[in-house]
């Protein structure tokens, strides 16, 4: 089976508090969820009816079993998820203090199973054939994952863009995983020539291509070989730029409960729109709404919206994807609105 979206990289068990608005030391109960950005993106796209899979590693333990079960529950192919005996499945704690304080605590040092992906273990045929191949900057922070990511990107057909294929790099920079920004920038530079879409916020774009205005950062990403540069503008929405088009999508206002999964929901919805062949303005509006929905909910993977939920929110805000795009895509995927 050819996957419409194949992601690679981080997976973990997210331990989120049931107590909202308090510091972690004061939380009295927690819930556990599937986590890790590339895995969440695969879940998000699967919720939109896409055939997705993730290449990653877990510990050979009960939490690893749990993550396999969750991926299958969300209709994500887990055949590329293998156990690593030497390291436990990582967990990630957070405190939830709306509207904008969501500190993360990663328990994945000195390494984690998903950073032990080896190039010789990759299914290069699956990587080459996938409609979209998605990776994150975090996967470049350590060996052997770094070498595996570079080999995977090198295997992607650059001319595949004209055939509807895309290679997406999430500029997901996490400073605790890197010795310094300069090291991260050097590794990102090796991957950008193989990428058709780069997505990041102001700080992440600055690490990748230097400080500057959103337009300057987008232009530098395009100059590095990217076909679509997506720069998240925080409260001002999101901008996407190609060599011939510049699009800004205004934010979709919601009451924020937990902002941690919004970017992954955006990513999965963005992939869905790309695969559907929608115009860039509609892709951004749809992805923005999908991200907003998850920001209004507690969890990440479990909170990923359905197409009906996204189109309903867009309709409420007076920003509905034209019917010809929605109907043709959902009909072909068997997704009911």
GROMACS .gro file of N, CA, C and O in nm, residues 1 29 40 43 54 64 66 82 104 113 125 132 185 192-193 223 254 266 277 284 293:
model
   84
    1UNK      N    1   0.083  -0.120   0.000
    1UNK     CA    2   0.000   0.000   0.000
    1UNK      C    3   0.087   0.125   0.000
    1UNK      O    4   0.180   0.136   0.081
   29UNK      N    5  -0.379   1.422   3.960
   29UNK     CA    6  -0.408   1.308   3.873
   29UNK      C    7  -0.374   1.344   3.728
   29UNK      O    8  -0.376   1.460   3.688
   40UNK      N    9   0.182   1.250   1.605
   40UNK     CA   10   0.056   1.327   1.611
   40UNK      C   11   0.012   1.375   1.473
   40UNK      O   12  -0.108   1.378   1.443
   43UNK      N   13  -0.153   1.094   1.300
   43UNK     CA   14  -0.288   1.077   1.355
   43UNK      C   15  -0.383   1.182   1.299
   43UNK      O   16  -0.496   1.152   1.259
   54UNK      N   17   0.387   0.590   1.040
   54UNK     CA   18   0.497   0.659   1.105
   54UNK      C   19   0.614   0.562   1.118
   54UNK      O   20   0.597   0.444   1.149
   64UNK      N   21   0.551   0.098   2.519
   64UNK     CA   22   0.562   0.073   2.376
   64UNK      C   23   0.440  -0.001   2.324
   64UNK      O   24   0.387   0.031   2.217
   66UNK      N   25   0.146   0.013   2.449
   66UNK     CA   26   0.037   0.111   2.452
   66UNK      C   27   0.039   0.198   2.326
   66UNK      O   28  -0.066   0.222   2.264
   82UNK      N   29   0.926  -0.013   1.550
   82UNK     CA   30   0.998  -0.129   1.601
   82UNK      C   31   1.049  -0.103   1.743
   82UNK      O   32   1.070   0.013   1.782
  104UNK      N   33   0.685   2.198   2.911
  104UNK     CA   34   0.705   2.057   2.881
  104UNK      C   35   0.826   2.003   2.956
  104UNK      O   36   0.927   2.072   2.971
  113UNK      N   37   1.442   0.587   2.215
  113UNK     CA   38   1.434   0.489   2.107
  113UNK      C   39   1.417   0.551   1.969
  113UNK      O   40   1.477   0.505   1.872
  125UNK      N   41   1.163   0.207  -0.040
  125UNK     CA   42   1.054   0.205  -0.139
  125UNK      C   43   0.933   0.278  -0.085
  125UNK      O   44   0.868   0.358  -0.155
  132UNK      N   45   0.333   1.225   0.069
  132UNK     CA   46   0.405   1.324   0.149
  132UNK      C   47   0.495   1.250   0.247
  132UNK      O   48   0.453   1.154   0.311
  185UNK      N   49   2.142   2.471   1.293
  185UNK     CA   50   2.134   2.538   1.162
  185UNK      C   51   2.217   2.462   1.059
  185UNK      O   52   2.176   2.447   0.943
  192UNK      N   53   1.745   2.099   0.380
  192UNK     CA   54   1.659   2.192   0.306
  192UNK      C   55   1.661   2.172   0.155
  192UNK      O   56   1.556   2.186   0.091
  193UNK      N   57   1.774   2.140   0.091
  193UNK     CA   58   1.771   2.121  -0.054
  193UNK      C   59   1.681   2.005  -0.099
  193UNK      O   60   1.644   1.998  -0.216
  223UNK      N   61   1.491   3.042  -0.118
  223UNK     CA   62   1.623   3.046  -0.182
  223UNK      C   63   1.701   2.917  -0.155
  223UNK      O   64   1.787   2.878  -0.235
  254UNK      N   65  -1.044   3.090   1.942
  254UNK     CA   66  -1.106   2.991   2.030
  254UNK      C   67  -1.057   3.019   2.172
  254UNK      O   68  -0.960   3.093   2.191
  266UNK      N   69  -0.249   2.133   1.285
  266UNK     CA   70  -0.227   2.217   1.166
  266UNK      C   71  -0.153   2.136   1.059
  266UNK      O   72  -0.190   2.137   0.941
  277UNK      N   73  -0.516   1.882  -0.334
  277UNK     CA   74  -0.494   1.976  -0.443
  277UNK      C   75  -0.566   2.108  -0.427
  277UNK      O   76  -0.590   2.179  -0.524
  284UNK      N   77  -0.452   2.686   0.406
  284UNK     CA   78  -0.414   2.756   0.530
  284UNK      C   79  -0.535   2.778   0.621
  284UNK      O   80  -0.526   2.760   0.743
  293UNK      N   81  -0.898   2.406   1.689
  293UNK     CA   82  -0.983   2.309   1.759
  293UNK      C   83  -0.904   2.234   1.865
  293UNK      O   84  -0.948   2.217   1.978
   0.00000   0.00000   0.00000
